[in-house]
Short mmCIF file of C-alpha atoms in Angstrom, two decimals:
data_model
loop_
_atom_site.label_atom_id
_atom_site.label_comp_id
_atom_site.label_asym_id
_atom_site.label_seq_id
_atom_site.Cartn_x
_atom_site.Cartn_y
_atom_site.Cartn_z
CA MET A 1 -20.69 254.56 245.30
CA ASN A 2 -18.44 253.64 242.38
CA ARG A 3 -17.56 255.46 239.19
CA ARG A 4 -19.46 253.20 236.84
CA THR A 5 -22.57 254.53 235.15
CA SER A 6 -25.83 253.17 236.52
CA PRO A 7 -28.73 251.96 234.39
CA PRO A 8 -31.02 254.66 232.94
CA SER A 9 -33.55 256.14 235.34
CA ARG A 10 -36.05 259.00 235.44
CA HIS A 11 -36.05 259.62 239.17
CA THR A 12 -34.32 263.01 239.09
CA ALA A 13 -36.50 264.87 241.60
CA PRO A 14 -34.41 263.98 244.71
CA LEU A 15 -31.17 265.09 243.06
CA THR A 16 -32.78 268.27 241.72
CA ALA A 17 -34.07 269.01 245.21
CA LEU A 18 -30.66 268.53 246.84
CA VAL A 19 -28.93 270.71 244.23
CA SER A 20 -31.60 273.39 244.77
CA VAL A 21 -31.17 273.11 248.54
CA ALA A 22 -27.43 273.67 248.17
CA ALA A 23 -28.07 276.93 246.29
CA VAL A 24 -30.85 278.18 248.58
CA SER A 25 -28.96 277.32 251.77
CA ALA A 26 -25.79 279.06 250.53
CA LEU A 27 -27.76 282.15 249.51
CA GLY A 28 -29.36 282.45 252.94
CA MET A 29 -26.07 281.79 254.75
CA ALA A 30 -24.30 284.47 252.67
CA ALA A 31 -27.01 286.96 253.61
CA THR A 32 -26.47 286.18 257.30
CA LEU A 33 -22.68 286.44 257.00
CA VAL A 34 -23.13 289.99 255.70
CA ALA A 35 -26.09 291.11 257.83
CA VAL A 36 -24.97 290.00 261.32
CA PRO A 37 -21.52 291.70 261.31
CA TRP A 38 -23.11 294.81 259.78
CA PHE A 39 -25.69 294.91 262.56
CA VAL A 40 -23.11 294.42 265.34
CA LEU A 41 -20.77 297.07 263.94
CA ARG A 42 -23.58 299.57 263.54
CA ALA A 43 -24.97 298.84 267.00
CA THR A 44 -21.66 298.86 268.92
CA GLY A 45 -18.87 300.10 266.67
CA SER A 46 -16.79 297.33 268.24
CA GLY A 47 -14.65 295.06 266.12
CA THR A 48 -14.17 292.84 269.17
CA TRP A 49 -17.88 292.15 269.52
CA THR A 50 -18.19 291.62 265.78
CA GLY A 51 -15.44 289.01 265.92
CA LEU A 52 -16.94 287.31 268.97
CA VAL A 53 -20.36 286.93 267.35
CA ALA A 54 -18.81 285.59 264.13
CA ALA A 55 -16.62 283.21 266.14
CA ALA A 56 -19.67 281.97 268.08
CA GLU A 57 -21.34 280.70 264.91
CA THR A 58 -18.10 279.03 263.79
CA ALA A 59 -17.73 277.42 267.22
CA GLY A 60 -21.26 276.04 267.02
CA LEU A 61 -20.59 274.61 263.58
CA LEU A 62 -17.34 273.05 264.77
CA CYS A 63 -18.96 271.44 267.85
CA SER A 64 -21.81 269.97 265.83
CA ALA A 65 -19.43 268.70 263.14
CA VAL A 66 -17.49 266.74 265.75
CA LEU A 67 -20.34 265.58 267.97
CA ALA A 68 -23.37 265.14 265.71
CA GLY A 69 -21.92 262.45 263.44
CA PRO A 70 -23.23 259.47 265.45
CA VAL A 71 -26.69 261.09 265.52
CA ALA A 72 -26.66 261.52 261.73
CA ASP A 73 -25.66 257.85 261.34
CA ARG A 74 -28.33 256.58 263.75
CA LEU A 75 -31.35 258.62 262.60
CA PRO A 76 -32.93 258.90 259.13
CA ALA A 77 -30.95 261.48 257.19
CA ARG A 78 -34.08 263.19 255.83
CA ALA A 79 -35.42 263.77 259.35
CA VAL A 80 -32.05 265.10 260.54
CA SER A 81 -31.83 267.50 257.59
CA ALA A 82 -35.36 268.86 257.97
CA GLY A 83 -35.13 269.07 261.77
CA ALA A 84 -31.82 270.92 261.64
CA ASP A 85 -33.22 273.37 259.08
CA LEU A 86 -36.16 274.04 261.39
CA LEU A 87 -33.80 274.70 264.30
CA THR A 88 -31.74 277.04 262.12
CA ALA A 89 -34.83 278.99 261.09
CA SER A 90 -36.06 279.21 264.70
CA ALA A 91 -32.74 280.53 266.03
CA LEU A 92 -32.49 283.07 263.21
CA ALA A 93 -36.11 284.20 263.62
CA LEU A 94 -35.47 285.00 267.29
CA ILE A 95 -32.96 287.71 266.31
CA PRO A 96 -35.44 290.10 264.60
CA LEU A 97 -38.12 289.19 267.15
CA LEU A 98 -35.95 290.05 270.15
CA HIS A 99 -34.68 293.15 268.40
CA TYR A 100 -38.27 294.27 267.79
CA LEU A 101 -38.99 293.74 271.50
CA ASP A 102 -35.80 295.72 272.31
CA VAL A 103 -34.31 292.88 274.38
CA LEU A 104 -31.58 291.68 271.99
CA ALA A 105 -28.44 292.00 274.11
CA LEU A 106 -25.14 291.16 272.41
CA PRO A 107 -24.46 288.10 274.61
CA VAL A 108 -27.88 286.76 273.57
CA LEU A 109 -27.00 287.40 269.93
CA ALA A 110 -23.78 285.44 270.40
CA VAL A 111 -25.73 282.51 271.89
CA LEU A 112 -28.18 282.56 268.98
CA ALA A 113 -25.28 282.67 266.51
CA PHE A 114 -23.80 279.60 268.22
CA ALA A 115 -27.18 277.83 267.91
CA VAL A 116 -27.38 278.69 264.20
CA GLY A 117 -23.93 277.24 263.60
CA ALA A 118 -24.70 274.14 265.66
CA ALA A 119 -27.84 273.48 263.57
CA ARG A 120 -26.19 274.08 260.18
CA GLY A 121 -23.64 271.31 260.76
CA PRO A 122 -26.09 268.36 261.03
CA ALA A 123 -28.16 269.75 258.15
CA GLU A 124 -25.16 269.79 255.82
CA THR A 125 -23.97 266.34 256.91
CA ALA A 126 -27.44 264.84 256.46
CA ARG A 127 -27.68 266.20 252.91
CA GLN A 128 -24.32 264.63 252.12
CA LEU A 129 -25.73 261.31 253.33
CA LEU A 130 -28.82 261.73 251.14
CA LEU A 131 -26.86 262.52 247.98
CA PRO A 132 -25.60 258.98 247.05
CA ASP A 133 -29.13 257.56 246.93
CA ALA A 134 -30.28 260.54 244.84
CA LEU A 135 -27.41 259.96 242.40
CA GLU A 136 -28.35 256.30 242.03
CA ARG A 137 -32.00 257.14 241.40
CA ALA A 138 -31.03 259.70 238.72
CA SER A 139 -28.30 257.49 237.16
CA VAL A 140 -25.76 260.29 237.65
CA THR A 141 -22.07 259.73 238.38
CA VAL A 142 -20.64 260.91 241.69
CA GLU A 143 -18.43 263.43 239.85
CA ALA A 144 -21.40 264.99 238.06
CA GLY A 145 -23.50 265.04 241.21
CA THR A 146 -20.89 266.59 243.52
CA GLY A 147 -19.96 269.05 240.77
CA ALA A 148 -23.59 270.14 240.43
CA VAL A 149 -23.98 270.59 244.19
CA GLU A 150 -20.76 272.62 244.37
CA ALA A 151 -21.79 274.78 241.42
CA ALA A 152 -25.17 275.43 243.06
CA ARG A 153 -23.49 276.32 246.35
CA ARG A 154 -21.13 278.74 244.61
CA THR A 155 -24.06 280.34 242.80
CA GLY A 156 -25.91 280.85 246.08
CA LEU A 157 -22.88 282.39 247.77
CA MET A 158 -22.24 284.75 244.86
CA ALA A 159 -25.88 285.86 244.73
CA GLY A 160 -26.39 286.03 248.50
CA ALA A 161 -23.82 288.70 249.35
CA PRO A 162 -24.96 291.39 246.87
CA LEU A 163 -28.60 290.57 247.62
CA ALA A 164 -27.90 291.10 251.31
CA GLY A 165 -26.27 294.44 250.52
CA LEU A 166 -29.37 295.62 248.67
CA LEU A 167 -31.70 294.38 251.42
CA ILE A 168 -29.63 295.99 254.16
CA SER A 169 -29.80 299.37 252.41
CA ALA A 170 -33.56 298.99 251.89
CA ALA A 171 -34.74 297.30 255.10
CA GLY A 172 -31.82 297.16 257.54
CA PRO A 173 -29.60 294.26 258.62
CA VAL A 174 -31.99 292.65 261.11
CA ARG A 175 -34.85 292.31 258.63
CA THR A 176 -32.38 290.98 256.08
CA LEU A 177 -31.97 287.94 258.34
CA CYS A 178 -35.51 286.96 257.36
CA THR A 179 -33.97 285.95 254.02
CA ASP A 180 -32.02 283.20 255.77
CA VAL A 181 -35.08 282.22 257.83
CA GLY A 182 -37.05 281.72 254.63
CA ALA A 183 -34.13 279.90 253.00
CA ALA A 184 -33.85 277.42 255.90
CA LEU A 185 -37.59 276.72 255.88
CA LEU A 186 -37.58 276.26 252.10
CA CYS A 187 -34.65 273.83 252.34
CA GLY A 188 -36.48 271.75 254.91
CA ALA A 189 -39.65 271.71 252.81
CA LEU A 190 -37.77 270.65 249.66
CA VAL A 191 -36.08 267.76 251.44
CA VAL A 192 -39.30 266.55 253.09
CA THR A 193 -41.43 266.72 249.95
CA LEU A 194 -39.01 265.65 247.20
CA VAL A 195 -36.33 263.46 248.79
CA PRO A 196 -37.60 259.95 249.66
CA SER A 197 -36.88 258.47 253.04
CA ARG A 198 -34.55 255.49 253.11
CA PRO A 199 -35.21 252.63 255.52
CA ARG A 200 -33.47 253.23 258.82
CA GLN A 201 -30.52 250.93 259.46
CA ALA A 202 -30.97 248.23 262.04
CA GLY A 203 -29.76 249.16 265.49
CA ARG A 204 -26.00 248.77 265.85
CA THR A 205 -24.57 246.61 268.57
CA ALA A 206 -21.30 246.45 270.38
CA PRO A 207 -19.15 243.29 270.26
CA GLY A 208 -20.82 241.91 273.38
CA GLY A 209 -24.26 242.22 271.87
CA ALA A 210 -25.35 245.37 273.74
CA ALA A 211 -26.47 248.46 271.87
CA ALA A 212 -23.51 250.50 270.72
CA SER A 213 -23.05 253.65 272.80
CA TYR A 214 -22.71 257.16 271.46
CA LEU A 215 -19.04 257.25 272.48
CA ALA A 216 -18.42 253.90 270.80
CA ASP A 217 -19.92 255.26 267.59
CA LEU A 218 -17.76 258.36 267.87
CA ARG A 219 -14.63 256.27 268.40
CA ALA A 220 -15.53 254.13 265.38
CA GLY A 221 -15.61 257.23 263.20
CA TRP A 222 -12.19 258.34 264.43
CA ALA A 223 -10.86 254.81 263.94
CA TYR A 224 -12.00 254.75 260.34
CA LEU A 225 -10.55 258.19 259.65
CA GLY A 226 -7.23 257.04 261.08
CA GLY A 227 -7.23 253.76 259.16
CA ASP A 228 -8.09 254.83 255.60
CA ARG A 229 -4.88 256.35 254.31
CA PRO A 230 -6.23 258.43 251.37
CA VAL A 231 -9.07 259.85 253.47
CA ARG A 232 -6.59 260.58 256.26
CA ALA A 233 -4.35 262.36 253.74
CA VAL A 234 -7.31 264.45 252.56
CA ALA A 235 -8.06 265.40 256.19
CA ALA A 236 -4.46 266.48 256.73
CA VAL A 237 -4.55 268.61 253.58
CA LEU A 238 -7.81 270.21 254.72
CA LEU A 239 -6.20 271.21 258.02
CA VAL A 240 -3.32 272.98 256.33
CA THR A 241 -5.12 274.53 253.37
CA ASN A 242 -8.05 275.86 255.39
CA ALA A 243 -5.60 277.57 257.72
CA LEU A 244 -4.06 279.18 254.64
CA ASP A 245 -7.49 280.08 253.27
CA GLY A 246 -8.38 281.61 256.63
CA ALA A 247 -5.28 283.80 256.36
CA LEU A 248 -6.15 284.81 252.80
CA ASN A 249 -9.89 285.37 253.18
CA GLY A 250 -9.86 286.89 256.64
CA VAL A 251 -6.72 289.04 256.54
CA LEU A 252 -4.66 289.20 253.35
CA TYR A 253 -7.44 289.74 250.78
CA PRO A 254 -8.94 292.72 252.69
CA ALA A 255 -5.43 294.12 253.25
CA TYR A 256 -4.71 293.76 249.52
CA GLY A 257 -7.88 295.65 248.65
CA SER A 258 -7.06 298.44 251.09
CA ARG A 259 -3.28 298.81 250.76
CA VAL A 260 -2.61 297.73 247.18
CA LEU A 261 -5.79 298.27 245.16
CA HIS A 262 -6.96 301.23 247.29
CA SER A 263 -10.49 300.47 246.12
CA SER A 264 -13.35 298.61 247.74
CA ALA A 265 -14.96 298.24 244.30
CA LEU A 266 -11.88 296.51 242.88
CA PHE A 267 -11.68 294.33 245.97
CA GLY A 268 -15.29 293.26 245.44
CA ALA A 269 -14.55 292.57 241.78
CA MET A 270 -11.56 290.46 242.83
CA VAL A 271 -13.70 288.28 245.08
CA THR A 272 -16.37 288.01 242.38
CA ALA A 273 -13.80 286.94 239.77
CA ILE A 274 -12.56 284.13 242.03
CA GLY A 275 -16.15 283.05 242.69
CA ALA A 276 -17.04 283.07 239.00
CA GLY A 277 -14.00 280.93 238.21
CA ALA A 278 -14.94 278.51 241.00
CA LEU A 279 -18.46 278.20 239.62
CA LEU A 280 -17.08 277.32 236.18
CA GLY A 281 -14.57 274.91 237.73
CA ALA A 282 -17.31 273.01 239.56
CA ALA A 283 -19.38 272.77 236.36
CA LEU A 284 -16.39 271.51 234.37
CA TYR A 285 -15.57 268.92 237.01
CA GLY A 286 -19.12 267.63 236.87
CA ARG A 287 -18.78 267.15 233.09
CA LEU A 288 -15.18 265.96 232.80
CA GLY A 289 -14.08 264.79 236.23
CA ARG A 290 -14.77 261.11 235.61
CA ARG A 291 -12.40 261.09 232.61
CA LEU A 292 -9.42 262.70 234.35
CA PRO A 293 -6.85 261.17 236.72
CA ARG A 294 -7.67 262.42 240.18
CA ARG A 295 -4.13 262.81 241.47
CA SER A 296 -3.15 265.03 238.54
CA LEU A 297 -6.38 267.00 238.89
CA PHE A 298 -5.71 267.46 242.60
CA VAL A 299 -2.20 268.79 241.94
CA GLY A 300 -3.32 271.11 239.15
CA ALA A 301 -6.21 272.54 241.17
CA PHE A 302 -4.07 273.24 244.21
CA LEU A 303 -1.38 274.80 242.04
CA LEU A 304 -3.95 277.31 240.75
CA VAL A 305 -5.52 277.97 244.14
CA GLY A 306 -2.23 278.39 246.00
CA ALA A 307 1.02 279.28 244.28
CA VAL A 308 -0.45 280.85 241.12
CA ARG A 309 -3.06 282.92 242.97
CA CYS A 310 -0.67 284.17 245.66
CA GLY A 311 2.02 284.87 243.07
CA THR A 312 -0.44 286.85 240.96
CA LEU A 313 -1.47 289.00 243.89
CA ALA A 314 2.13 289.52 245.03
CA VAL A 315 3.20 290.73 241.56
CA GLY A 316 0.28 293.16 241.39
CA PRO A 317 -0.58 293.23 237.64
CA PRO A 318 -2.96 295.81 236.13
CA PRO A 319 -6.61 295.37 237.21
CA TRP A 320 -7.75 293.74 233.93
CA ALA A 321 -4.96 291.15 234.11
CA LEU A 322 -5.45 290.66 237.85
CA LEU A 323 -9.16 289.87 237.50
CA SER A 324 -8.58 287.54 234.53
CA LEU A 325 -5.87 285.58 236.35
CA LEU A 326 -7.92 285.36 239.54
CA ALA A 327 -10.85 283.97 237.57
CA LEU A 328 -8.47 281.35 236.17
CA THR A 329 -7.27 280.40 239.65
CA GLY A 330 -10.88 280.13 240.77
CA LEU A 331 -11.23 277.09 238.53
CA GLY A 332 -9.11 275.17 241.04
CA SER A 333 -11.35 276.19 243.93
CA GLY A 334 -14.40 274.86 242.14
CA VAL A 335 -12.75 271.52 241.42
CA LEU A 336 -11.31 270.72 244.85
CA GLY A 337 -14.53 270.50 246.86
CA PRO A 338 -16.37 267.98 244.66
CA LEU A 339 -13.13 266.10 243.99
CA MET A 340 -12.57 265.47 247.71
CA MET A 341 -16.22 264.53 248.23
CA SER A 342 -16.08 262.08 245.30
CA VAL A 343 -13.15 260.33 247.00
CA ALA A 344 -14.99 260.30 250.34
CA TYR A 345 -18.21 258.84 248.85
CA GLU A 346 -16.29 256.02 247.19
CA ARG A 347 -14.14 255.07 250.16
CA VAL A 348 -16.24 255.66 253.30
CA PRO A 349 -18.83 252.96 254.17
CA GLU A 350 -22.39 254.19 254.51
CA GLN A 351 -22.54 253.11 258.18
CA VAL A 352 -19.91 255.64 259.27
CA ARG A 353 -20.36 258.43 256.72
CA GLY A 354 -22.07 260.81 259.12
CA ARG A 355 -19.18 260.60 261.57
CA VAL A 356 -16.38 260.69 259.01
CA PHE A 357 -17.91 263.53 256.98
CA GLY A 358 -18.48 265.50 260.17
CA MET A 359 -14.86 265.00 261.18
CA LEU A 360 -13.64 266.12 257.78
CA THR A 361 -15.71 269.27 258.22
CA ALA A 362 -14.22 269.72 261.68
CA CYS A 363 -10.71 269.42 260.22
CA ALA A 364 -11.56 272.22 257.82
CA LEU A 365 -13.10 274.47 260.47
CA ALA A 366 -10.61 273.93 263.26
CA ALA A 367 -7.64 275.35 261.36
CA THR A 368 -9.34 278.40 259.81
CA PRO A 369 -9.13 280.63 262.91
CA LEU A 370 -5.46 279.65 263.36
CA GLY A 371 -4.70 280.96 259.90
CA MET A 372 -6.47 284.23 260.66
CA LEU A 373 -4.59 284.66 263.93
CA GLY A 374 -1.23 283.87 262.36
CA ALA A 375 -1.69 286.07 259.30
CA GLY A 376 -2.03 289.31 261.27
CA PRO A 377 1.49 289.35 262.78
CA VAL A 378 3.01 288.19 259.48
CA LEU A 379 1.22 291.00 257.63
CA ASP A 380 2.39 293.59 260.17
CA ALA A 381 6.00 292.37 260.10
CA TRP A 382 6.49 291.61 256.38
CA GLY A 383 3.86 293.55 254.45
CA VAL A 384 1.20 292.35 252.02
CA ALA A 385 3.42 291.09 249.17
CA ALA A 386 5.83 289.11 251.37
CA ALA A 387 2.94 287.60 253.35
CA LEU A 388 1.30 286.45 250.11
CA VAL A 389 4.57 284.89 248.95
CA ALA A 390 4.88 283.04 252.27
CA VAL A 391 1.36 281.63 251.97
CA GLY A 392 2.03 280.68 248.35
CA VAL A 393 5.19 278.79 249.30
CA VAL A 394 3.34 276.75 251.95
CA TYR A 395 0.54 276.10 249.46
CA LEU A 396 3.14 274.89 246.96
CA GLY A 397 4.42 272.44 249.56
CA VAL A 398 0.91 271.04 249.94
CA THR A 399 0.54 270.89 246.16
CA VAL A 400 3.54 268.60 245.66
CA THR A 401 2.61 266.08 248.39
CA PRO A 402 0.59 263.89 245.97
CA LEU A 403 3.70 263.66 243.78
CA VAL A 404 5.93 262.60 246.69
CA PHE A 405 3.88 260.24 248.87
CA PRO A 406 2.65 256.94 247.35
CA VAL A 407 -0.64 257.02 249.28
CA TRP A 408 -1.99 259.62 246.85
CA ARG A 409 -1.79 257.12 244.00
CA GLU A 410 -4.85 255.45 245.50
CA LEU A 411 -6.94 258.46 244.42
CA ASP A 412 -6.88 257.03 240.90
CA MET A 413 -8.07 253.59 241.99
CA VAL A 414 -11.77 252.85 241.59
CA SER A 415 -12.75 251.56 245.01
CA SER A 416 -15.93 250.60 246.80
CA PRO A 417 -16.61 251.60 250.40
CA THR A 418 -17.36 247.95 251.09
CA THR A 419 -14.29 246.61 249.25
CA PRO A 420 -11.10 247.72 251.01
CA SER A 421 -8.11 248.44 248.78
CA ASP A 422 -5.51 246.89 251.09
CA ASP A 423 -5.28 244.60 254.10
CA ARG A 424 -4.69 247.39 256.57
CA ASN A 425 -7.80 249.26 255.45
CA ALA A 426 -9.73 246.00 255.59
CA ARG A 427 -8.81 245.49 259.23
CA ASN A 428 -9.74 249.05 260.11
CA ARG A 429 -13.05 248.85 258.32
CA GLU A 430 -13.88 245.67 260.17
CA VAL A 431 -13.14 247.41 263.46
CA CYS A 432 -15.28 250.41 262.53
CA ARG A 433 -18.17 248.64 260.85
CA PRO A 434 -21.06 248.40 263.31
CA SER A 435 -22.66 244.99 263.72
CA LEU A 436 -26.01 244.90 261.99
#
C-alpha cells in the first residue's frame, strides 16, 4: 500500500463494512468490559477474582496475538474474521446460559473470558488484513482509511460503556453480555456478506521445497520484525507507552478521580473528554494525515498524550480547564493508532502481515499489566501528583526519540512493502518472504 491516490472507484461497500465492524465490535467489547467486572464484584465482592477474570481475557488475547499470526497468513482473512467472531459469540453466549442453569462457577467464567480474548485476537488481525484491499477498491488513501476505522472504534467504545451502564441497571450484568453476543454475530455477518473474498495465496514452501511449517512461519514473522528498523522502533515504543498507559488507565486515573476530584461524575467526564478528543483526532488524521510529515506528527501526538496530559493532571486546574485540556490531549491519542498502522501497511509485505501485526499487538498487550503493577507502589510511595509527573517524564523521553535516532526519519519516506528502503531490510525481507 503506498500513499498515492488510486484511480476512481465506486466499490465502497467493503470499506464501509469494515468501518462499521470496527464500531460495532468496539461497542460490544466495551459493554463486556463493564458488565463482567460488575457481575464478578456483585457475585463475590472480591477484587482478586475480578482482576483474575479480567486478566484471563487479556491473557487469551495475548496468546492469540502471538500464536495465531501464521494461521491468519495461511487462511483466507474473511474466513478467519467470521470464524473468530462466531467463536467469540459462542463463548460469550455460554455465560448467561450457564448462569441461567446456575452452574456458572468463577473458574469457568475465567476460562470463558480467556476463550473470548483468544477469539478476539484473530478477528482483529484478519480485519487488518482485509483493509488494504477495501481501500484499493474504494480509492481511499491508507491515512483516510485507518483514520476512519480508528474514529469508528473510538465511537463504539464511547457509546458502549454508558449503554452497558443503562442495560445493567435495567436487565443486570449477565443479560447485558447479550449485547456483545449480538455485536460479534453482526460483525461476522457484515464481513461475510459485504467484504469480498480474496484468492488464497499459494502454499508456502521452505527452502528445501517442503511445505513451510507453522514454527517456520512464526520465525519468519519475528525475523521480519527484527529486520525492519522503523517497524521495530514502533514495536519498542508500543512496549513502553502501553506500560505507561496501563499505569494511567488502570491506577492513576481512578486514583485522580477519587483523591483529587473527589467525584465519580467528574472522573467519568474526564474519560469522556479524552475519548471525544481522540475521536476528533482520528477524523482529522484521516483528512489531513497524508499532507503532514509523519515524524513531526508522531512527536506532536506523543507530546500531547504524555507530557502535556500528565502535566495537566498534576497541576490540577479547575474542572472546566481540566476537561478542555484533556480533550486537547485526546487529539494525540486519536492520531497515534492510525499513524502507526499506516506505517505498518506501507512497510510490511502482505505475506507476513498476519504475523507481524499480531506481534505488534502482543508488544502492546504484554507491557500493559507491567505498568499497572508498577504504578501501585509508586502511587503509594509518592502520591498522585508525583506519580503523574514521573509517568510524564518517561513519556517525554519516548516523545523525543524520533528527534534523536535517525531511523525515525524513514517514517517520512514513501515506501512499498515489496520495495525495501535499504540493503539490510532487503536481505531481511528476502529471508522472511515465503516462497510462492
